[in-house]
């Protein structure tokens, strides 16, 4: 049984894992939120059970979600392995695994006590730390997204070091497209700066829109949804109408086609919490897979990729003028752009999606044997 607070069809990582399990011949029951399922929409042997998403936010939402997932996982036929695709479903699936004498897996995509939603909220950080400390030791295997988070979790909780499966898209050839220009009517002579992902406080998007005022001949495209999107739309309209464009969340299977029509990928979160400071997000690899140079926040894991492989620039996300200068250079320095684009494939020699998939599948082979 595989569970996620969210819609697995909107999570590229969850989809990769479900396809990898299907390749092993494993039948998977998935508990998820979202629209009604379509038969066979993920992979053969993967069946979706769509639950009604509870209302509200914060602790009340997660308490309601916990009860919902707990009831479904206890009442469903017993499984051999219960896969908690985030911390929020771990207590429910741990109870089900214990009831059915099954194995338990946690995919720790972030340092949950230190995500951006806990910034300035010590009680929230304490709550998630307590939950993680109580339930983590019951997992037979823990997965995570990079070495820094694996080391931190092992040191904090005294567990075996989690297995690292990087947030890297499946290797594929991504041809250049004009999809964003066609959808949004962006002129051919205007460069496209792209952000894709969650739209919320702490992602540096307000400052990015402000910096774009000093980047002539370029348009910003933001693909995604979130609680601050309406504020960004208002700010963009006041700044320079027509220079910022917004698209809704796009399913992972359709996203790279849009990504490949941009000229530069940007991710400049404010490093407000430890989870952000140690992040190595999927979008960085999606940009590079699509052949885009990148401008990213100067934090250790992203710096290791961007500077180590020479595929773009790192910046101080709080320095608006420095960000604008980096954007201008990344769009106008033809020699650097050729070098960055030529170097991008080397990233996937080290961060090889096949290796992450093999590690993931080996965890399951060991558990199922």
CSV table of C-alpha atoms in Angstrom, one decimal:
chain,number,residue,atom,x,y,z
A,1,UNK,CA,0.0,0.0,0.0
A,2,UNK,CA,1.3,3.4,-1.1
A,3,UNK,CA,-0.1,6.6,0.5
A,4,UNK,CA,0.5,10.4,0.0
A,5,UNK,CA,-1.1,13.5,1.4
A,6,UNK,CA,-1.8,15.0,-2.0
A,7,UNK,CA,-2.4,13.6,-5.5
A,8,UNK,CA,0.2,11.1,-6.5
A,9,UNK,CA,-0.6,12.0,-10.2
A,10,UNK,CA,0.8,15.5,-9.5
A,11,UNK,CA,4.0,14.2,-7.9
A,12,UNK,CA,6.8,13.3,-10.3
A,13,UNK,CA,8.7,11.4,-7.6
A,14,UNK,CA,5.6,9.3,-6.6
A,15,UNK,CA,4.9,8.5,-10.2
A,16,UNK,CA,8.5,7.3,-10.8
A,17,UNK,CA,8.3,5.1,-7.7
A,18,UNK,CA,5.0,3.6,-8.7
A,19,UNK,CA,6.3,2.8,-12.2
A,20,UNK,CA,9.4,1.3,-10.6
A,21,UNK,CA,7.3,-1.0,-8.4
A,22,UNK,CA,5.1,-2.0,-11.4
A,23,UNK,CA,8.3,-3.0,-13.2
A,24,UNK,CA,9.0,-5.4,-10.3
A,25,UNK,CA,5.6,-7.0,-10.9
A,26,UNK,CA,4.3,-5.7,-7.6
A,27,UNK,CA,0.6,-4.9,-7.3
A,28,UNK,CA,0.1,-1.5,-5.6
A,29,UNK,CA,-2.9,0.0,-3.9
A,30,UNK,CA,-2.6,3.7,-3.7
A,31,UNK,CA,-4.4,6.0,-1.2
A,32,UNK,CA,-4.5,9.6,-2.6
A,33,UNK,CA,-6.5,12.8,-2.9
A,34,UNK,CA,-7.5,14.2,-6.2
A,35,UNK,CA,-10.0,13.7,-9.0
A,36,UNK,CA,-11.6,10.4,-9.8
A,37,UNK,CA,-9.2,7.7,-11.1
A,38,UNK,CA,-8.9,6.7,-14.8
A,39,UNK,CA,-8.2,3.0,-15.3
A,40,UNK,CA,-4.6,2.3,-16.1
A,41,UNK,CA,-3.5,5.9,-15.9
A,42,UNK,CA,-0.3,5.2,-14.1
A,43,UNK,CA,0.9,1.7,-14.7
A,44,UNK,CA,-0.3,-1.9,-14.9
A,45,UNK,CA,-1.0,-3.2,-11.4
A,46,UNK,CA,-1.3,0.2,-9.8
A,47,UNK,CA,-4.8,0.9,-8.5
A,48,UNK,CA,-5.9,4.3,-7.1
A,49,UNK,CA,-8.3,4.8,-4.2
A,50,UNK,CA,-9.2,8.5,-4.2
A,51,UNK,CA,-10.2,9.9,-0.9
A,52,UNK,CA,-12.2,13.0,-0.2
A,53,UNK,CA,-9.7,15.7,0.9
A,54,UNK,CA,-10.5,17.2,4.3
A,55,UNK,CA,-11.2,20.9,4.6
A,56,UNK,CA,-9.1,23.4,6.4
A,57,UNK,CA,-5.3,23.8,6.8
A,58,UNK,CA,-2.7,23.2,9.5
A,59,UNK,CA,-3.0,20.8,12.4
A,60,UNK,CA,-6.8,20.2,11.9
A,61,UNK,CA,-6.3,19.2,8.3
A,62,UNK,CA,-3.5,16.8,9.2
A,63,UNK,CA,-5.5,15.3,12.1
A,64,UNK,CA,-8.5,14.7,9.8
A,65,UNK,CA,-6.2,13.3,7.0
A,66,UNK,CA,-4.5,11.0,9.6
A,67,UNK,CA,-7.9,9.6,10.7
A,68,UNK,CA,-8.9,9.1,7.0
A,69,UNK,CA,-5.7,7.3,6.0
A,70,UNK,CA,-5.7,5.2,9.2
A,71,UNK,CA,-9.3,4.0,8.6
A,72,UNK,CA,-8.6,3.2,5.0
A,73,UNK,CA,-5.3,1.4,5.6
A,74,UNK,CA,-6.7,-0.7,8.5
A,75,UNK,CA,-9.9,-1.7,6.7
A,76,UNK,CA,-8.2,-2.5,3.3
A,77,UNK,CA,-6.9,-6.0,2.7
A,78,UNK,CA,-3.5,-6.5,4.3
A,79,UNK,CA,-0.4,-5.6,2.3
A,80,UNK,CA,3.2,-6.9,2.4
A,81,UNK,CA,4.7,-3.4,2.6
A,82,UNK,CA,3.2,0.0,3.6
A,83,UNK,CA,4.8,2.9,1.9
A,84,UNK,CA,4.4,6.3,3.5
A,85,UNK,CA,5.2,8.8,0.7
A,86,UNK,CA,5.6,11.6,3.3
A,87,UNK,CA,5.7,12.0,7.0
A,88,UNK,CA,2.1,13.1,7.2
A,89,UNK,CA,0.8,9.6,6.5
A,90,UNK,CA,3.5,7.7,8.5
A,91,UNK,CA,1.6,7.3,11.8
A,92,UNK,CA,-1.4,5.8,10.0
A,93,UNK,CA,0.6,3.5,7.8
A,94,UNK,CA,2.8,2.4,10.7
A,95,UNK,CA,-0.3,1.4,12.6
A,96,UNK,CA,-1.5,-0.6,9.6
A,97,UNK,CA,1.8,-2.2,9.1
A,98,UNK,CA,1.9,-3.2,12.8
A,99,UNK,CA,-1.7,-4.6,12.6
A,100,UNK,CA,-1.0,-6.6,9.5
A,101,UNK,CA,2.6,-7.6,10.5
A,102,UNK,CA,3.9,-6.0,7.4
A,103,UNK,CA,7.0,-4.0,6.5
A,104,UNK,CA,7.0,-0.2,6.6
A,105,UNK,CA,8.8,2.3,4.3
A,106,UNK,CA,9.1,6.1,4.7
A,107,UNK,CA,10.0,8.4,1.8
A,108,UNK,CA,11.4,11.5,3.6
A,109,UNK,CA,11.3,14.0,0.8
A,110,UNK,CA,12.2,16.8,3.1
A,111,UNK,CA,13.3,17.5,6.7
A,112,UNK,CA,9.7,17.8,7.7
A,113,UNK,CA,10.2,19.6,11.0
A,114,UNK,CA,12.1,22.3,9.1
A,115,UNK,CA,10.0,22.9,6.0
A,116,UNK,CA,9.2,26.5,5.0
A,117,UNK,CA,5.7,26.2,6.6
A,118,UNK,CA,7.3,25.9,10.1
A,119,UNK,CA,9.4,29.1,9.7
A,120,UNK,CA,8.7,31.2,12.8
A,121,UNK,CA,6.5,28.5,14.3
A,122,UNK,CA,8.5,26.6,17.0
A,123,UNK,CA,5.4,24.7,18.1
A,124,UNK,CA,4.9,23.3,14.6
A,125,UNK,CA,8.6,22.3,14.4
A,126,UNK,CA,8.3,20.6,17.8
A,127,UNK,CA,5.2,18.7,16.8
A,128,UNK,CA,6.7,17.3,13.6
A,129,UNK,CA,10.0,16.5,15.4
A,130,UNK,CA,8.0,14.6,18.0
A,131,UNK,CA,6.0,12.7,15.3
A,132,UNK,CA,9.2,11.9,13.4
A,133,UNK,CA,11.1,10.8,16.5
A,134,UNK,CA,8.2,8.5,17.6
A,135,UNK,CA,7.5,6.8,14.3
A,136,UNK,CA,10.7,6.8,12.3
A,137,UNK,CA,12.3,4.0,14.3
A,138,UNK,CA,9.4,1.7,13.2
A,139,UNK,CA,10.3,2.0,9.5
A,140,UNK,CA,12.1,-1.0,8.0
A,141,UNK,CA,13.5,1.3,5.3
A,142,UNK,CA,13.8,5.1,5.0
A,143,UNK,CA,14.4,6.9,1.7
A,144,UNK,CA,15.4,10.5,1.1
A,145,UNK,CA,16.4,12.9,-1.6
A,146,UNK,CA,20.0,13.8,-1.0
A,147,UNK,CA,23.1,13.1,1.1
A,148,UNK,CA,22.8,16.1,3.3
A,149,UNK,CA,19.3,15.2,4.5
A,150,UNK,CA,20.3,11.5,4.9
A,151,UNK,CA,23.2,12.5,7.1
A,152,UNK,CA,21.1,14.9,9.2
A,153,UNK,CA,18.3,12.3,9.8
A,154,UNK,CA,20.8,9.6,10.8
A,155,UNK,CA,22.6,11.9,13.2
A,156,UNK,CA,19.4,13.3,14.7
A,157,UNK,CA,17.5,10.1,15.3
A,158,UNK,CA,20.2,7.5,15.5
A,159,UNK,CA,18.8,5.5,12.6
A,160,UNK,CA,20.6,3.7,9.8
A,161,UNK,CA,21.5,6.2,7.1
A,162,UNK,CA,18.5,6.6,4.8
A,163,UNK,CA,18.8,5.3,1.2
A,164,UNK,CA,19.3,8.3,-1.2
A,165,UNK,CA,17.2,8.3,-4.3
A,166,UNK,CA,17.7,11.7,-6.0
A,167,UNK,CA,14.8,13.7,-7.3
A,168,UNK,CA,15.8,13.2,-10.9
A,169,UNK,CA,13.4,12.8,-13.8
A,170,UNK,CA,13.7,9.7,-16.0
A,171,UNK,CA,16.4,10.2,-18.6
A,172,UNK,CA,14.9,11.3,-21.9
A,173,UNK,CA,15.6,13.5,-24.9
A,174,UNK,CA,13.7,16.7,-24.6
A,175,UNK,CA,13.5,18.6,-27.9
A,176,UNK,CA,13.3,22.4,-28.0
A,177,UNK,CA,9.7,23.7,-28.3
A,178,UNK,CA,7.8,26.9,-28.6
A,179,UNK,CA,5.1,25.8,-26.3
A,180,UNK,CA,5.2,28.8,-23.9
A,181,UNK,CA,5.3,31.3,-26.7
A,182,UNK,CA,2.4,29.6,-28.4
A,183,UNK,CA,0.3,29.4,-25.2
A,184,UNK,CA,1.1,32.8,-23.8
A,185,UNK,CA,1.7,34.9,-27.0
A,186,UNK,CA,5.3,35.8,-26.0
A,187,UNK,CA,7.2,37.4,-28.9
A,188,UNK,CA,10.1,35.4,-30.5
A,189,UNK,CA,12.5,38.2,-29.6
A,190,UNK,CA,11.7,38.1,-25.9
A,191,UNK,CA,13.7,35.6,-23.7
A,192,UNK,CA,11.8,33.5,-21.3
A,193,UNK,CA,12.8,33.1,-17.6
A,194,UNK,CA,10.9,30.2,-16.0
A,195,UNK,CA,9.9,29.2,-12.5
A,196,UNK,CA,7.9,26.0,-12.0
A,197,UNK,CA,6.6,24.7,-8.7
A,198,UNK,CA,4.7,25.7,-5.7
A,199,UNK,CA,3.8,29.4,-5.4
A,200,UNK,CA,4.0,30.4,-1.7
A,201,UNK,CA,6.0,32.7,0.7
A,202,UNK,CA,9.7,32.0,0.9
A,203,UNK,CA,10.1,31.0,-2.7
A,204,UNK,CA,11.7,34.4,-3.6
A,205,UNK,CA,9.0,35.1,-6.3
A,206,UNK,CA,8.1,38.6,-5.2
A,207,UNK,CA,11.8,39.6,-5.4
A,208,UNK,CA,12.1,37.7,-8.7
A,209,UNK,CA,9.3,39.7,-10.2
A,210,UNK,CA,10.9,42.9,-8.9
A,211,UNK,CA,14.3,41.9,-10.4
A,212,UNK,CA,12.8,41.3,-13.8
A,213,UNK,CA,12.1,45.1,-14.1
A,214,UNK,CA,15.9,45.4,-14.7
A,215,UNK,CA,16.1,42.5,-17.2
A,216,UNK,CA,15.3,44.1,-20.6
A,217,UNK,CA,14.0,41.9,-23.4
A,218,UNK,CA,12.8,39.1,-21.1
A,219,UNK,CA,9.6,37.8,-19.8
A,220,UNK,CA,9.0,35.8,-16.6
A,221,UNK,CA,6.7,32.7,-16.7
A,222,UNK,CA,5.5,31.1,-13.5
A,223,UNK,CA,4.0,27.6,-13.7
A,224,UNK,CA,2.2,26.4,-10.6
A,225,UNK,CA,-0.3,27.2,-8.0
A,226,UNK,CA,-0.3,28.1,-4.3
A,227,UNK,CA,-1.5,30.4,-1.6
A,228,UNK,CA,0.3,33.6,-2.7
A,229,UNK,CA,-0.3,33.3,-6.4
A,230,UNK,CA,-3.0,36.1,-6.4
A,231,UNK,CA,-0.5,38.4,-4.7
A,232,UNK,CA,2.1,37.7,-7.4
A,233,UNK,CA,-0.4,38.4,-10.2
A,234,UNK,CA,-1.3,41.7,-8.6
A,235,UNK,CA,2.4,42.7,-8.1
A,236,UNK,CA,3.2,41.7,-11.7
A,237,UNK,CA,0.3,43.8,-13.1
A,238,UNK,CA,1.6,46.8,-11.2
A,239,UNK,CA,5.2,46.3,-12.1
A,240,UNK,CA,5.3,46.0,-15.9
A,241,UNK,CA,2.2,44.6,-17.5
A,242,UNK,CA,2.9,41.8,-20.0
A,243,UNK,CA,6.3,41.0,-18.6
A,244,UNK,CA,5.1,38.2,-16.2
A,245,UNK,CA,2.8,35.3,-17.2
A,246,UNK,CA,1.1,32.7,-15.1
A,247,UNK,CA,0.1,29.1,-15.9
A,248,UNK,CA,-1.6,26.7,-13.5
A,249,UNK,CA,0.0,23.5,-12.2
A,250,UNK,CA,0.9,21.2,-15.1
A,251,UNK,CA,0.9,17.4,-14.7
A,252,UNK,CA,4.5,16.0,-14.7
A,253,UNK,CA,4.0,14.2,-17.9
A,254,UNK,CA,3.3,17.4,-19.8
A,255,UNK,CA,5.7,19.8,-17.9
A,256,UNK,CA,9.0,19.1,-19.7
A,257,UNK,CA,7.5,20.2,-23.1
A,258,UNK,CA,6.8,23.6,-21.5
A,259,UNK,CA,10.1,23.7,-19.7
A,260,UNK,CA,12.0,23.1,-23.0
A,261,UNK,CA,10.5,26.3,-24.5
A,262,UNK,CA,12.2,28.6,-21.9
A,263,UNK,CA,15.6,30.1,-22.0
A,264,UNK,CA,16.5,30.0,-18.3
A,265,UNK,CA,15.4,28.1,-15.3
A,266,UNK,CA,15.2,29.9,-11.9
A,267,UNK,CA,14.8,28.7,-8.3
A,268,UNK,CA,15.7,31.3,-5.7
A,269,UNK,CA,14.0,30.3,-2.4
A,270,UNK,CA,14.9,32.2,0.7
A,271,UNK,CA,16.9,29.8,3.0
A,272,UNK,CA,14.6,30.4,6.0
A,273,UNK,CA,14.7,26.8,7.3
A,274,UNK,CA,17.1,23.9,7.5
A,275,UNK,CA,15.0,21.9,5.0
A,276,UNK,CA,15.3,24.7,2.4
A,277,UNK,CA,19.1,25.1,3.1
A,278,UNK,CA,19.6,21.4,2.4
A,279,UNK,CA,17.2,21.1,-0.5
A,280,UNK,CA,18.1,19.6,-3.9
A,281,UNK,CA,14.7,20.0,-5.7
A,282,UNK,CA,13.3,18.1,-8.7
A,283,UNK,CA,12.9,21.3,-10.7
A,284,UNK,CA,16.6,21.9,-10.9
A,285,UNK,CA,17.1,18.6,-12.7
A,286,UNK,CA,14.0,19.2,-14.8
A,287,UNK,CA,15.5,22.5,-16.0
A,288,UNK,CA,18.8,20.8,-16.8
A,289,UNK,CA,17.1,17.8,-18.5
A,290,UNK,CA,15.4,20.3,-20.8
A,291,UNK,CA,18.7,22.0,-21.6
A,292,UNK,CA,18.2,25.2,-19.6
A,293,UNK,CA,21.0,27.0,-17.8
A,294,UNK,CA,19.9,27.9,-14.3
A,295,UNK,CA,20.1,30.6,-11.7
A,296,UNK,CA,19.6,29.3,-8.2
A,297,UNK,CA,20.0,30.2,-4.5
A,298,UNK,CA,23.4,29.7,-3.1
A,299,UNK,CA,22.8,26.8,-0.8
A,300,UNK,CA,25.1,23.7,-0.5
A,301,UNK,CA,23.4,21.0,-2.5
A,302,UNK,CA,22.3,23.2,-5.4
A,303,UNK,CA,25.8,25.0,-5.4
A,304,UNK,CA,27.4,21.5,-5.6
A,305,UNK,CA,25.5,20.8,-8.8
A,306,UNK,CA,25.5,24.3,-10.4
A,307,UNK,CA,29.1,25.3,-9.8
A,308,UNK,CA,30.5,21.7,-9.7
A,309,UNK,CA,29.2,21.0,-13.2
A,310,UNK,CA,29.3,24.6,-14.4
A,311,UNK,CA,25.7,24.8,-15.6
A,312,UNK,CA,24.6,28.3,-14.4
A,313,UNK,CA,24.9,30.8,-11.6
A,314,UNK,CA,24.3,30.9,-7.8
A,315,UNK,CA,23.0,34.0,-6.2
A,316,UNK,CA,22.1,35.6,-2.9
A,317,UNK,CA,18.3,35.4,-3.0
A,318,UNK,CA,17.9,38.5,-0.8
A,319,UNK,CA,20.0,40.7,-3.2
A,320,UNK,CA,17.6,42.0,-5.8
A,321,UNK,CA,20.2,43.9,-7.7
A,322,UNK,CA,22.5,40.9,-7.7
A,323,UNK,CA,19.7,38.6,-8.9
A,324,UNK,CA,18.9,41.0,-11.7
A,325,UNK,CA,22.6,41.1,-12.8
A,326,UNK,CA,22.7,37.3,-12.7
A,327,UNK,CA,19.6,37.0,-14.8
A,328,UNK,CA,20.9,39.5,-17.4
A,329,UNK,CA,24.2,37.7,-17.7
A,330,UNK,CA,22.6,34.3,-17.9
A,331,UNK,CA,20.4,35.5,-20.8
A,332,UNK,CA,23.0,37.6,-22.7
A,333,UNK,CA,26.4,35.9,-22.2
A,334,UNK,CA,26.4,33.7,-25.3
A,335,UNK,CA,29.7,31.9,-24.6
A,336,UNK,CA,28.7,31.1,-21.0
A,337,UNK,CA,25.3,29.8,-22.2
A,338,UNK,CA,26.9,27.5,-24.7
A,339,UNK,CA,29.2,26.1,-22.0
A,340,UNK,CA,26.4,25.7,-19.5
A,341,UNK,CA,24.2,23.9,-22.0
A,342,UNK,CA,27.1,21.6,-23.1
A,343,UNK,CA,27.8,20.7,-19.5
A,344,UNK,CA,24.2,19.9,-18.5
A,345,UNK,CA,24.3,16.2,-19.7
A,346,UNK,CA,27.3,15.6,-17.3
A,347,UNK,CA,25.0,16.2,-14.3
A,348,UNK,CA,23.1,13.0,-15.2
A,349,UNK,CA,26.2,10.9,-15.2
A,350,UNK,CA,26.6,11.5,-11.5
A,351,UNK,CA,22.9,12.0,-10.6
A,352,UNK,CA,21.9,9.1,-12.9
A,353,UNK,CA,18.1,8.4,-12.7
A,354,UNK,CA,18.8,4.8,-13.4
A,355,UNK,CA,20.9,4.5,-10.3
A,356,UNK,CA,18.3,6.0,-8.1
A,357,UNK,CA,15.7,3.7,-9.6
A,358,UNK,CA,17.9,0.7,-9.0
A,359,UNK,CA,18.5,1.7,-5.4
A,360,UNK,CA,14.8,2.1,-4.9
A,361,UNK,CA,13.9,-1.2,-6.4
A,362,UNK,CA,16.6,-3.0,-4.4
A,363,UNK,CA,15.1,-1.7,-1.2
A,364,UNK,CA,11.8,-3.4,-2.2
A,365,UNK,CA,13.5,-6.6,-3.4
A,366,UNK,CA,15.1,-6.9,0.1
A,367,UNK,CA,11.8,-6.2,1.9
A,368,UNK,CA,9.7,-8.5,-0.2
A,369,UNK,CA,12.2,-11.3,0.0
